[in-house]
C-alpha cells in the first residue's frame, strides 16, 4: 500500500485554510447590511451606462423608455436618472482598469444600474467589467425571468451567485492518478440573502409559491442547510408557500406540460441554477431571449444578455440593433425598485409588440425597423393600454 501521509498532511492544511477563509467570508456577510426596501425609499437613483458597440444605441432607447414610464416619479423627484460615463473599452484600456475609479464611485452613488454591454478584449490581462462589477458591488443573486405567455409559463429563477461549487472550484485536492476532490460551500448568510431576495420578489409581485430546488437527499450538509435556511426565511413570509423539490425531478417538471405552469419563483444553489436556467431559457426560445439581473443588498445591475455586437457597428447597422433584451432589463429593474405597475405595463406592451401585433419588426439588419422606431412603437403601445 502507498504511503499517502504527505498528501494527507498537505490536503489537511489546505482544508484548514479554506475553512478559515470561508468562515471569514460568512462573518463578513453576517455583519453586512440588510436589503434595501425600495417601496419605503423617498428617492431612488438610477445610473444609466451605455457601454460599448451597440450598447449606447440600445441604452439611449432604454433610457427614453424609462423616462417615459417614470415621467411622474421623475417629475416629483422620487426617481433621478444619472448618466454614468467612462465604462467604454477605450477608457478602460487607457486606464488599465476593468472599472475606472471615478466610474465605480459614480455607480456606487446610485441605487441601481442599467448597463449596456461592455466589450472584453480577447487576451491581455483586462478583467471583464461584469465580473469586476459583480465582485465590487457584491451582486449575489443572478435573476432570470422566463416567460411563454401562450403556454402560461411565467417563471423567475433566483440563482445563488457567489457560493456552492463555484467559490472553491479551483481549490480542490488531488492525489495524482488516485483521487480528486472538490469542495462545495453553503453559508448561513449566503443562503439567507438569496432566499430573502426570492421571497421579497414573491411578496412584491403577488406571487404565492416559491420552489426551493436542491439535491438535499444526497448533499445533506450543503443542500440540506440551504433548504432549512430557505424555510427559516419563508416563515417570515406568510401567504407564500415554500415547496421543496429535487433538481432531478425539477428538470423533468420544466418539460412536463401537465404541471410546469404551476411554478412561479425558484430559489437554487449556484450550480443547479446555472444548469436549469439554460433549460428554462431554451423553453422560452433560446438562451439569447432571456434577460438577466445581478442583485445585491445594496446595489443591483440590469442588462441585456447579449454582448456589444461589434460587427454591427463595423457594418454601420448599429441603429438596427434589437432593444428587446435591454427593455426586458428595464422591466426587471422596475420590479426590483418596487414599481410593479409600470413593469406590468411594459411587459404587456412588449408582449403585444413582439408576440401578437408585430406592427414594427426589428431584424438586426437594414430590412427591419431601427431600434428607435421600435422604442416609439413600444411607447405608443403602452399609451394605448
Ligand atoms: P454578441 O452578443 O455581441 O453577438 C452575438 C451575435 O448576436 C452577433 O451576430 C451580433 O450581431 C448579434 N446581436 C447581439 N446583440 C444584438 C442585438 N441587440 N440586435 C441584433 N443582433 C444582435 O456576442 P459576442 O460577439 O460574443 O461578444 C461581443 C463582445 O461583447 C465581446 O467583447 C464580449 O466579451 C462582450 N459581451 C458582453 C456582455 C455584457 O456586457 N453583459 C455579454 C456578452 C458578451
CSV table of C-alpha atoms and ligand atoms in Angstrom, one decimal:
chain,number,residue,atom,x,y,z
A,1,UNK,CA,0.0,0.0,0.0
A,2,UNK,CA,1.3,3.5,-0.9
A,3,UNK,CA,2.2,6.0,1.8
A,4,UNK,CA,-0.1,9.0,1.4
A,5,UNK,CA,1.0,10.8,4.5
A,6,UNK,CA,2.5,13.8,2.7
A,7,UNK,CA,-0.7,14.2,0.5
A,8,UNK,CA,-2.9,14.0,3.6
A,9,UNK,CA,-0.9,16.5,5.5
A,10,UNK,CA,-0.9,18.9,2.6
A,11,UNK,CA,-4.6,18.5,2.0
A,12,UNK,CA,-5.4,18.9,5.7
A,13,UNK,CA,-3.5,22.2,5.8
A,14,UNK,CA,-5.3,23.3,2.6
A,15,UNK,CA,-8.7,22.4,4.0
A,16,UNK,CA,-7.8,24.3,7.2
A,17,UNK,CA,-7.0,27.4,5.1
A,18,UNK,CA,-10.3,27.0,3.2
A,19,UNK,CA,-12.3,26.8,6.4
A,20,UNK,CA,-10.6,30.0,7.8
A,21,UNK,CA,-11.3,31.9,4.5
A,22,UNK,CA,-14.9,30.7,4.2
A,23,UNK,CA,-15.7,31.4,7.8
A,24,UNK,CA,-14.3,34.9,7.4
A,25,UNK,CA,-16.4,35.4,4.3
A,26,UNK,CA,-19.5,34.2,6.2
A,27,UNK,CA,-18.8,36.5,9.1
A,28,UNK,CA,-18.3,39.5,6.7
A,29,UNK,CA,-21.7,38.7,5.1
A,30,UNK,CA,-23.3,38.4,8.6
A,31,UNK,CA,-22.1,41.8,9.5
A,32,UNK,CA,-23.3,43.2,6.2
A,33,UNK,CA,-26.4,45.3,5.6
A,34,UNK,CA,-29.9,44.2,5.0
A,35,UNK,CA,-31.5,44.6,1.6
A,36,UNK,CA,-32.9,47.9,0.7
A,37,UNK,CA,-36.7,48.3,0.8
A,38,UNK,CA,-37.3,50.3,-2.3
A,39,UNK,CA,-41.0,50.6,-1.5
A,40,UNK,CA,-40.1,52.7,1.5
A,41,UNK,CA,-37.3,54.8,-0.1
A,42,UNK,CA,-38.0,58.5,-0.6
A,43,UNK,CA,-35.7,58.8,-3.6
A,44,UNK,CA,-34.2,56.2,-6.0
A,45,UNK,CA,-31.2,57.0,-8.1
A,46,UNK,CA,-30.9,55.0,-11.4
A,47,UNK,CA,-27.5,55.0,-13.1
A,48,UNK,CA,-27.5,54.5,-16.9
A,49,UNK,CA,-24.4,53.4,-18.6
A,50,UNK,CA,-24.1,52.9,-22.4
A,51,UNK,CA,-21.1,50.5,-22.5
A,52,UNK,CA,-19.6,49.7,-25.9
A,53,UNK,CA,-20.5,48.8,-29.5
A,54,UNK,CA,-24.4,48.8,-29.9
A,55,UNK,CA,-24.6,49.5,-26.1
A,56,UNK,CA,-25.0,53.3,-26.3
A,57,UNK,CA,-27.6,52.9,-29.1
A,58,UNK,CA,-29.9,50.5,-27.2
A,59,UNK,CA,-29.3,52.1,-23.8
A,60,UNK,CA,-30.3,55.5,-25.3
A,61,UNK,CA,-33.7,54.0,-26.2
A,62,UNK,CA,-34.0,52.1,-22.9
A,63,UNK,CA,-33.4,55.4,-21.1
A,64,UNK,CA,-36.1,57.1,-23.3
A,65,UNK,CA,-38.5,54.3,-22.4
A,66,UNK,CA,-37.6,54.6,-18.7
A,67,UNK,CA,-38.1,58.3,-18.7
A,68,UNK,CA,-41.5,57.8,-20.4
A,69,UNK,CA,-42.7,55.1,-18.0
A,70,UNK,CA,-41.5,57.0,-14.9
A,71,UNK,CA,-42.4,60.5,-16.0
A,72,UNK,CA,-44.4,61.2,-12.9
A,73,UNK,CA,-41.8,59.8,-10.5
A,74,UNK,CA,-39.0,61.8,-12.2
A,75,UNK,CA,-41.1,65.0,-12.1
A,76,UNK,CA,-41.9,64.5,-8.4
A,77,UNK,CA,-38.2,63.8,-7.6
A,78,UNK,CA,-38.9,60.3,-6.4
A,79,UNK,CA,-36.6,58.9,-9.2
A,80,UNK,CA,-33.4,60.5,-10.6
A,81,UNK,CA,-31.7,59.2,-13.7
A,82,UNK,CA,-28.0,59.7,-13.9
A,83,UNK,CA,-25.6,59.2,-16.7
A,84,UNK,CA,-22.6,57.1,-15.8
A,85,UNK,CA,-19.6,57.8,-18.1
A,86,UNK,CA,-16.3,56.1,-18.6
A,87,UNK,CA,-17.1,52.4,-18.9
A,88,UNK,CA,-16.1,52.3,-22.6
A,89,UNK,CA,-13.4,49.9,-23.8
A,90,UNK,CA,-11.2,52.8,-24.9
A,91,UNK,CA,-11.3,54.4,-21.4
A,92,UNK,CA,-10.8,51.1,-19.6
A,93,UNK,CA,-7.9,50.2,-21.8
A,94,UNK,CA,-6.3,53.7,-21.5
A,95,UNK,CA,-6.5,53.5,-17.7
A,96,UNK,CA,-5.7,49.8,-17.5
A,97,UNK,CA,-8.7,49.2,-15.2
A,98,UNK,CA,-11.8,46.9,-15.6
A,99,UNK,CA,-13.8,49.7,-13.9
A,100,UNK,CA,-12.1,53.2,-13.7
A,101,UNK,CA,-12.1,54.5,-10.1
A,102,UNK,CA,-14.3,57.5,-10.8
A,103,UNK,CA,-16.8,55.4,-12.8
A,104,UNK,CA,-17.0,52.9,-9.9
A,105,UNK,CA,-17.6,55.8,-7.5
A,106,UNK,CA,-20.4,57.2,-9.7
A,107,UNK,CA,-22.0,53.7,-9.9
A,108,UNK,CA,-21.8,53.3,-6.1
A,109,UNK,CA,-23.6,56.7,-5.7
A,110,UNK,CA,-26.6,55.2,-7.4
A,111,UNK,CA,-29.1,52.5,-6.1
A,112,UNK,CA,-29.4,50.6,-9.4
A,113,UNK,CA,-27.6,50.4,-12.7
A,114,UNK,CA,-28.9,49.9,-16.2
A,115,UNK,CA,-25.9,48.8,-18.2
A,116,UNK,CA,-25.2,48.4,-21.9
A,117,UNK,CA,-23.0,45.5,-22.9
A,118,UNK,CA,-19.3,46.0,-22.4
A,119,UNK,CA,-16.6,44.6,-24.7
A,120,UNK,CA,-14.0,42.4,-23.1
A,121,UNK,CA,-10.7,42.3,-25.1
A,122,UNK,CA,-9.5,38.9,-26.1
A,123,UNK,CA,-6.2,38.0,-24.5
A,124,UNK,CA,-4.3,40.5,-22.3
A,125,UNK,CA,-5.0,40.8,-18.6
A,126,UNK,CA,-8.0,43.2,-18.7
A,127,UNK,CA,-10.7,41.6,-16.5
A,128,UNK,CA,-14.3,41.6,-17.7
A,129,UNK,CA,-16.2,44.7,-16.5
A,130,UNK,CA,-19.1,42.5,-15.5
A,131,UNK,CA,-17.1,40.1,-13.4
A,132,UNK,CA,-15.5,43.2,-11.7
A,133,UNK,CA,-18.9,44.8,-11.1
A,134,UNK,CA,-20.3,41.6,-9.6
A,135,UNK,CA,-17.5,41.5,-7.1
A,136,UNK,CA,-17.2,45.2,-6.3
A,137,UNK,CA,-21.0,45.6,-5.8
A,138,UNK,CA,-21.4,42.1,-4.2
A,139,UNK,CA,-24.2,41.1,-6.6
A,140,UNK,CA,-25.0,37.7,-5.2
A,141,UNK,CA,-28.3,36.9,-6.9
A,142,UNK,CA,-28.5,36.1,-10.6
A,143,UNK,CA,-32.1,36.6,-11.6
A,144,UNK,CA,-33.6,35.3,-14.8
A,145,UNK,CA,-37.2,35.5,-15.7
A,146,UNK,CA,-38.6,33.1,-18.3
A,147,UNK,CA,-42.0,33.7,-19.9
A,148,UNK,CA,-44.0,31.9,-22.5
A,149,UNK,CA,-47.5,33.5,-22.3
A,150,UNK,CA,-49.2,31.2,-24.8
A,151,UNK,CA,-48.2,28.2,-22.6
A,152,UNK,CA,-49.0,30.1,-19.4
A,153,UNK,CA,-45.3,29.9,-18.3
A,154,UNK,CA,-44.2,32.7,-16.0
A,155,UNK,CA,-41.1,31.7,-14.1
A,156,UNK,CA,-38.4,33.6,-12.3
A,157,UNK,CA,-35.2,31.9,-11.1
A,158,UNK,CA,-33.1,33.2,-8.2
A,159,UNK,CA,-29.7,31.6,-8.6
A,160,UNK,CA,-27.2,32.0,-5.8
A,161,UNK,CA,-24.2,33.7,-7.5
A,162,UNK,CA,-21.3,33.5,-5.0
A,163,UNK,CA,-21.1,30.1,-3.4
A,164,UNK,CA,-21.8,26.4,-3.9
A,165,UNK,CA,-19.3,24.6,-6.2
A,166,UNK,CA,-18.1,27.8,-7.8
A,167,UNK,CA,-16.4,29.6,-4.9
A,168,UNK,CA,-13.9,26.8,-4.4
A,169,UNK,CA,-14.0,25.4,-7.9
A,170,UNK,CA,-10.3,25.9,-8.5
A,171,UNK,CA,-9.2,25.0,-5.0
A,172,UNK,CA,-9.8,21.2,-4.9
A,173,UNK,CA,-7.4,18.4,-3.8
A,174,UNK,CA,-5.8,15.8,-6.0
A,175,UNK,CA,-3.7,12.8,-5.3
A,176,UNK,CA,-2.3,12.2,-8.8
A,177,UNK,CA,-3.6,9.1,-10.5
A,178,UNK,CA,-5.6,8.1,-7.4
A,179,UNK,CA,-8.2,10.6,-6.3
A,180,UNK,CA,-9.6,14.1,-6.9
A,181,UNK,CA,-11.9,16.0,-4.5
A,182,UNK,CA,-13.6,19.4,-4.9
A,183,UNK,CA,-15.4,21.4,-2.3
A,184,UNK,CA,-18.9,22.9,-2.2
A,185,UNK,CA,-19.7,25.5,0.4
A,186,UNK,CA,-23.0,26.8,1.7
A,187,UNK,CA,-23.0,29.6,4.3
A,188,UNK,CA,-25.9,30.6,6.5
A,189,UNK,CA,-25.6,34.3,5.5
A,190,UNK,CA,-25.1,33.5,1.8
A,191,UNK,CA,-28.2,31.3,1.7
A,192,UNK,CA,-30.3,33.7,3.8
A,193,UNK,CA,-29.7,36.6,1.4
A,194,UNK,CA,-30.6,34.7,-1.8
A,195,UNK,CA,-33.7,33.2,0.0
A,196,UNK,CA,-34.7,36.7,1.1
A,197,UNK,CA,-34.3,38.1,-2.4
A,198,UNK,CA,-36.5,35.4,-3.8
A,199,UNK,CA,-39.2,35.8,-1.1
A,200,UNK,CA,-39.1,39.6,-1.3
A,201,UNK,CA,-39.7,39.3,-5.1
A,202,UNK,CA,-42.6,37.0,-4.5
A,203,UNK,CA,-44.1,39.3,-1.9
A,204,UNK,CA,-43.7,42.5,-4.0
A,205,UNK,CA,-45.1,40.9,-7.1
A,206,UNK,CA,-48.1,39.0,-5.9
A,207,UNK,CA,-46.5,35.5,-6.2
A,208,UNK,CA,-47.8,32.8,-3.8
A,209,UNK,CA,-45.3,30.0,-4.3
A,210,UNK,CA,-41.5,29.6,-4.1
A,211,UNK,CA,-39.9,26.3,-5.1
A,212,UNK,CA,-36.6,25.5,-3.2
A,213,UNK,CA,-34.7,23.3,-5.6
A,214,UNK,CA,-31.7,21.3,-4.3
A,215,UNK,CA,-30.4,17.7,-4.0
A,216,UNK,CA,-30.7,17.7,-0.2
A,217,UNK,CA,-31.3,14.0,-0.2
A,218,UNK,CA,-27.8,13.4,-1.3
A,219,UNK,CA,-25.8,16.6,-0.4
A,220,UNK,CA,-27.1,16.5,3.1
A,221,UNK,CA,-24.9,19.2,4.7
A,222,UNK,CA,-24.7,21.9,2.0
A,223,UNK,CA,-28.1,21.4,0.2
A,224,UNK,CA,-29.7,20.3,3.5
A,225,UNK,CA,-28.7,23.6,5.1
A,226,UNK,CA,-29.7,25.5,2.0
A,227,UNK,CA,-33.2,24.1,2.3
A,228,UNK,CA,-33.5,24.5,6.0
A,229,UNK,CA,-32.4,28.2,5.8
A,230,UNK,CA,-34.8,28.9,3.0
A,231,UNK,CA,-37.6,27.6,5.2
A,232,UNK,CA,-36.5,29.8,8.1
A,233,UNK,CA,-36.7,32.8,5.7
A,234,UNK,CA,-40.0,31.5,4.3
A,235,UNK,CA,-41.5,31.6,7.8
A,236,UNK,CA,-41.3,35.4,7.7
A,237,UNK,CA,-43.5,35.5,4.6
A,238,UNK,CA,-47.0,34.2,5.5
A,239,UNK,CA,-49.1,33.6,2.5
A,240,UNK,CA,-46.2,32.5,0.3
A,241,UNK,CA,-45.9,28.7,0.1
A,242,UNK,CA,-42.4,27.3,0.2
A,243,UNK,CA,-42.1,23.9,-1.5
A,244,UNK,CA,-39.1,21.5,-1.6
A,245,UNK,CA,-38.1,19.9,-4.9
A,246,UNK,CA,-35.1,17.9,-6.0
A,247,UNK,CA,-33.2,19.2,-9.0
A,248,UNK,CA,-33.5,16.0,-11.0
A,249,UNK,CA,-37.3,15.9,-10.9
A,250,UNK,CA,-37.5,19.7,-11.4
A,251,UNK,CA,-35.5,19.4,-14.7
A,252,UNK,CA,-38.2,17.0,-15.8
A,253,UNK,CA,-41.0,19.2,-14.5
A,254,UNK,CA,-40.0,22.1,-16.7
A,255,UNK,CA,-40.7,20.0,-19.8
A,256,UNK,CA,-43.8,18.4,-18.3
A,257,UNK,CA,-46.7,20.4,-19.8
A,258,UNK,CA,-49.2,19.0,-17.3
A,259,UNK,CA,-47.6,20.7,-14.3
A,260,UNK,CA,-45.0,23.3,-15.3
A,261,UNK,CA,-47.3,26.3,-15.4
A,262,UNK,CA,-47.9,26.0,-11.7
A,263,UNK,CA,-44.4,27.1,-10.8
A,264,UNK,CA,-43.7,30.8,-10.1
A,265,UNK,CA,-40.5,31.6,-8.3
A,266,UNK,CA,-37.5,29.3,-7.9
A,267,UNK,CA,-34.6,29.6,-5.5
A,268,UNK,CA,-31.5,27.4,-6.1
A,269,UNK,CA,-27.8,27.0,-5.2
A,270,UNK,CA,-25.4,28.1,-7.8
A,271,UNK,CA,-24.7,25.0,-9.9
A,272,UNK,CA,-28.3,23.8,-10.2
A,273,UNK,CA,-29.3,27.4,-11.0
A,274,UNK,CA,-26.7,27.6,-13.7
A,275,UNK,CA,-27.9,24.5,-15.5
A,276,UNK,CA,-31.7,24.8,-15.1
A,277,UNK,CA,-31.9,28.5,-16.2
A,278,UNK,CA,-30.4,27.5,-19.6
A,279,UNK,CA,-33.0,24.7,-19.8
A,280,UNK,CA,-35.7,27.2,-19.0
A,281,UNK,CA,-34.4,29.8,-21.4
A,282,UNK,CA,-34.4,27.2,-24.2
A,283,UNK,CA,-38.1,26.5,-23.4
A,284,UNK,CA,-38.7,30.2,-24.0
A,285,UNK,CA,-37.0,30.2,-27.4
A,286,UNK,CA,-33.2,30.1,-26.8
A,287,UNK,CA,-30.6,31.4,-24.4
A,288,UNK,CA,-30.5,34.7,-26.3
A,289,UNK,CA,-34.1,35.5,-25.4
A,290,UNK,CA,-33.8,35.8,-21.6
A,291,UNK,CA,-33.0,38.9,-19.7
A,292,UNK,CA,-30.7,38.9,-16.6
A,293,UNK,CA,-30.1,40.9,-13.5
A,294,UNK,CA,-27.4,40.7,-10.9
A,295,UNK,CA,-28.7,41.8,-7.5
A,296,UNK,CA,-27.0,42.5,-4.1
A,297,UNK,CA,-28.3,44.0,-0.9
A,298,UNK,CA,-27.0,47.5,-1.7
A,299,UNK,CA,-26.7,47.5,-5.5
A,300,UNK,CA,-28.3,45.8,-8.5
A,301,UNK,CA,-27.3,45.8,-12.1
A,302,UNK,CA,-29.7,45.1,-15.0
A,303,UNK,CA,-28.6,44.5,-18.6
A,304,UNK,CA,-29.2,42.8,-21.9
A,305,UNK,CA,-27.9,39.3,-22.0
A,306,UNK,CA,-26.2,39.7,-25.4
A,307,UNK,CA,-22.8,41.4,-26.0
A,308,UNK,CA,-21.7,44.6,-27.7
A,309,UNK,CA,-22.1,43.2,-31.3
A,310,UNK,CA,-19.0,45.0,-32.6
A,311,UNK,CA,-19.6,43.7,-36.1
A,312,UNK,CA,-22.9,45.6,-36.3
A,313,UNK,CA,-21.0,48.8,-35.7
A,314,UNK,CA,-18.3,47.9,-38.2
A,315,UNK,CA,-21.0,47.3,-40.8
A,316,UNK,CA,-22.8,50.5,-39.9
A,317,UNK,CA,-26.0,48.9,-38.9
A,318,UNK,CA,-25.8,49.6,-35.1
A,319,UNK,CA,-29.1,51.6,-35.2
A,320,UNK,CA,-30.9,48.4,-36.4
A,321,UNK,CA,-30.0,46.5,-33.1
A,322,UNK,CA,-32.8,44.9,-31.3
A,323,UNK,CA,-33.5,46.6,-28.0
A,324,UNK,CA,-35.9,43.9,-26.7
A,325,UNK,CA,-33.4,42.3,-24.3
A,326,UNK,CA,-32.4,45.7,-22.7
A,327,UNK,CA,-36.1,46.6,-22.5
A,328,UNK,CA,-36.6,43.3,-20.6
A,329,UNK,CA,-33.8,44.5,-18.3
A,330,UNK,CA,-35.8,47.8,-17.8
A,331,UNK,CA,-38.9,45.7,-16.8
A,332,UNK,CA,-36.8,43.7,-14.3
A,333,UNK,CA,-35.4,46.9,-12.8
A,334,UNK,CA,-38.8,48.4,-12.4
A,335,UNK,CA,-39.9,45.4,-10.5
A,336,UNK,CA,-36.8,45.5,-8.3
A,337,UNK,CA,-37.4,49.1,-7.3
A,338,UNK,CA,-41.0,48.2,-6.3
A,339,UNK,CA,-42.7,49.7,-9.3
A,340,UNK,CA,-44.7,46.6,-10.5
A,341,UNK,CA,-47.5,48.6,-12.1
A,342,UNK,CA,-45.0,50.3,-14.6
A,343,UNK,CA,-43.2,47.0,-15.1
A,344,UNK,CA,-46.5,45.2,-15.9
A,345,UNK,CA,-47.4,47.9,-18.4
A,346,UNK,CA,-44.1,47.5,-20.2
A,347,UNK,CA,-44.4,43.7,-20.1
A,348,UNK,CA,-47.8,43.8,-21.6
A,349,UNK,CA,-46.7,46.3,-24.4
A,350,UNK,CA,-43.7,44.1,-25.2
A,351,UNK,CA,-45.9,41.0,-25.5
A,352,UNK,CA,-48.2,42.9,-27.9
A,353,UNK,CA,-45.2,44.3,-29.9
A,354,UNK,CA,-43.1,41.1,-30.1
A,355,UNK,CA,-45.8,38.4,-30.0
A,356,UNK,CA,-49.2,39.3,-31.1
A,357,UNK,CA,-49.5,42.6,-33.1
A,358,UNK,CA,-45.9,42.8,-34.5
A,359,UNK,CA,-46.5,46.0,-36.5
A,360,UNK,CA,-42.9,47.1,-36.2
A,361,UNK,CA,-40.3,44.3,-36.5
A,362,UNK,CA,-36.6,44.6,-35.7
A,363,UNK,CA,-34.4,42.1,-37.6
A,364,UNK,CA,-31.0,43.4,-36.7
A,365,UNK,CA,-30.5,44.5,-40.3
A,366,UNK,CA,-31.5,47.2,-42.7
A,367,UNK,CA,-34.6,45.2,-43.8
A,368,UNK,CA,-36.0,45.7,-40.3
A,369,UNK,CA,-37.0,48.7,-38.2
A,370,UNK,CA,-34.5,50.8,-36.3
A,371,UNK,CA,-34.1,50.5,-32.6
A,372,UNK,CA,-35.5,54.0,-32.1
A,373,UNK,CA,-38.6,53.2,-34.2
A,374,UNK,CA,-39.3,50.1,-32.2
A,375,UNK,CA,-38.9,52.1,-29.0
A,376,UNK,CA,-41.5,54.5,-30.3
A,377,UNK,CA,-43.8,51.6,-31.1
A,378,UNK,CA,-43.5,50.2,-27.6
A,379,UNK,CA,-44.2,53.6,-26.0
A,380,UNK,CA,-47.2,54.1,-28.3
A,381,UNK,CA,-48.5,50.7,-27.3
A,382,UNK,CA,-48.0,51.5,-23.6
A,383,UNK,CA,-50.0,54.6,-24.1
A,384,UNK,CA,-52.9,52.6,-25.6
A,385,UNK,CA,-53.1,50.2,-22.6
B,1,LIG,P1,-22.7,39.4,-29.1
B,1,LIG,O1,-23.9,39.1,-28.2
B,1,LIG,O2,-22.3,40.8,-29.1
B,1,LIG,O3,-23.1,39.0,-30.6
B,1,LIG,C1,-23.5,37.7,-31.0
B,1,LIG,C2,-24.4,37.8,-32.2
B,1,LIG,O4,-25.6,38.4,-31.9
B,1,LIG,C3,-23.8,38.8,-33.3
B,1,LIG,O5,-24.1,38.3,-34.6
B,1,LIG,C4,-24.5,40.1,-33.1
B,1,LIG,O6,-24.5,40.9,-34.2
B,1,LIG,C5,-25.9,39.6,-32.6
B,1,LIG,N1,-26.5,40.6,-31.7
B,1,LIG,C6,-26.2,40.8,-30.4
B,1,LIG,N2,-27.0,41.7,-29.9
B,1,LIG,C7,-27.9,42.0,-30.9
B,1,LIG,C8,-29.0,42.9,-30.9
B,1,LIG,N3,-29.4,43.6,-29.8
B,1,LIG,N4,-29.7,43.0,-32.0
B,1,LIG,C9,-29.4,42.3,-33.1
B,1,LIG,N5,-28.3,41.4,-33.1
B,1,LIG,C10,-27.6,41.3,-32.0
B,1,LIG,O7,-21.6,38.4,-28.7
B,1,LIG,P2,-20.0,38.4,-29.0
B,1,LIG,O8,-19.8,38.8,-30.4
B,1,LIG,O9,-19.6,37.1,-28.5
B,1,LIG,O10,-19.4,39.5,-28.0
B,1,LIG,C11,-19.1,40.8,-28.4
B,1,LIG,C12,-18.5,41.5,-27.2
B,1,LIG,O11,-19.4,41.6,-26.2
B,1,LIG,C13,-17.3,40.7,-26.5
B,1,LIG,O12,-16.3,41.6,-26.2
B,1,LIG,C14,-17.9,40.1,-25.3
B,1,LIG,O13,-17.0,39.9,-24.3
B,1,LIG,C15,-18.9,41.2,-24.9
B,1,LIG,N6,-20.1,40.7,-24.1
B,1,LIG,C16,-20.5,41.5,-23.1
B,1,LIG,C17,-21.6,41.1,-22.3
B,1,LIG,C18,-22.1,42.0,-21.2
B,1,LIG,O14,-21.6,43.1,-21.1
B,1,LIG,N7,-23.1,41.6,-20.5
B,1,LIG,C19,-22.2,39.9,-22.6
B,1,LIG,C20,-21.8,39.1,-23.6
B,1,LIG,C21,-20.7,39.5,-24.4
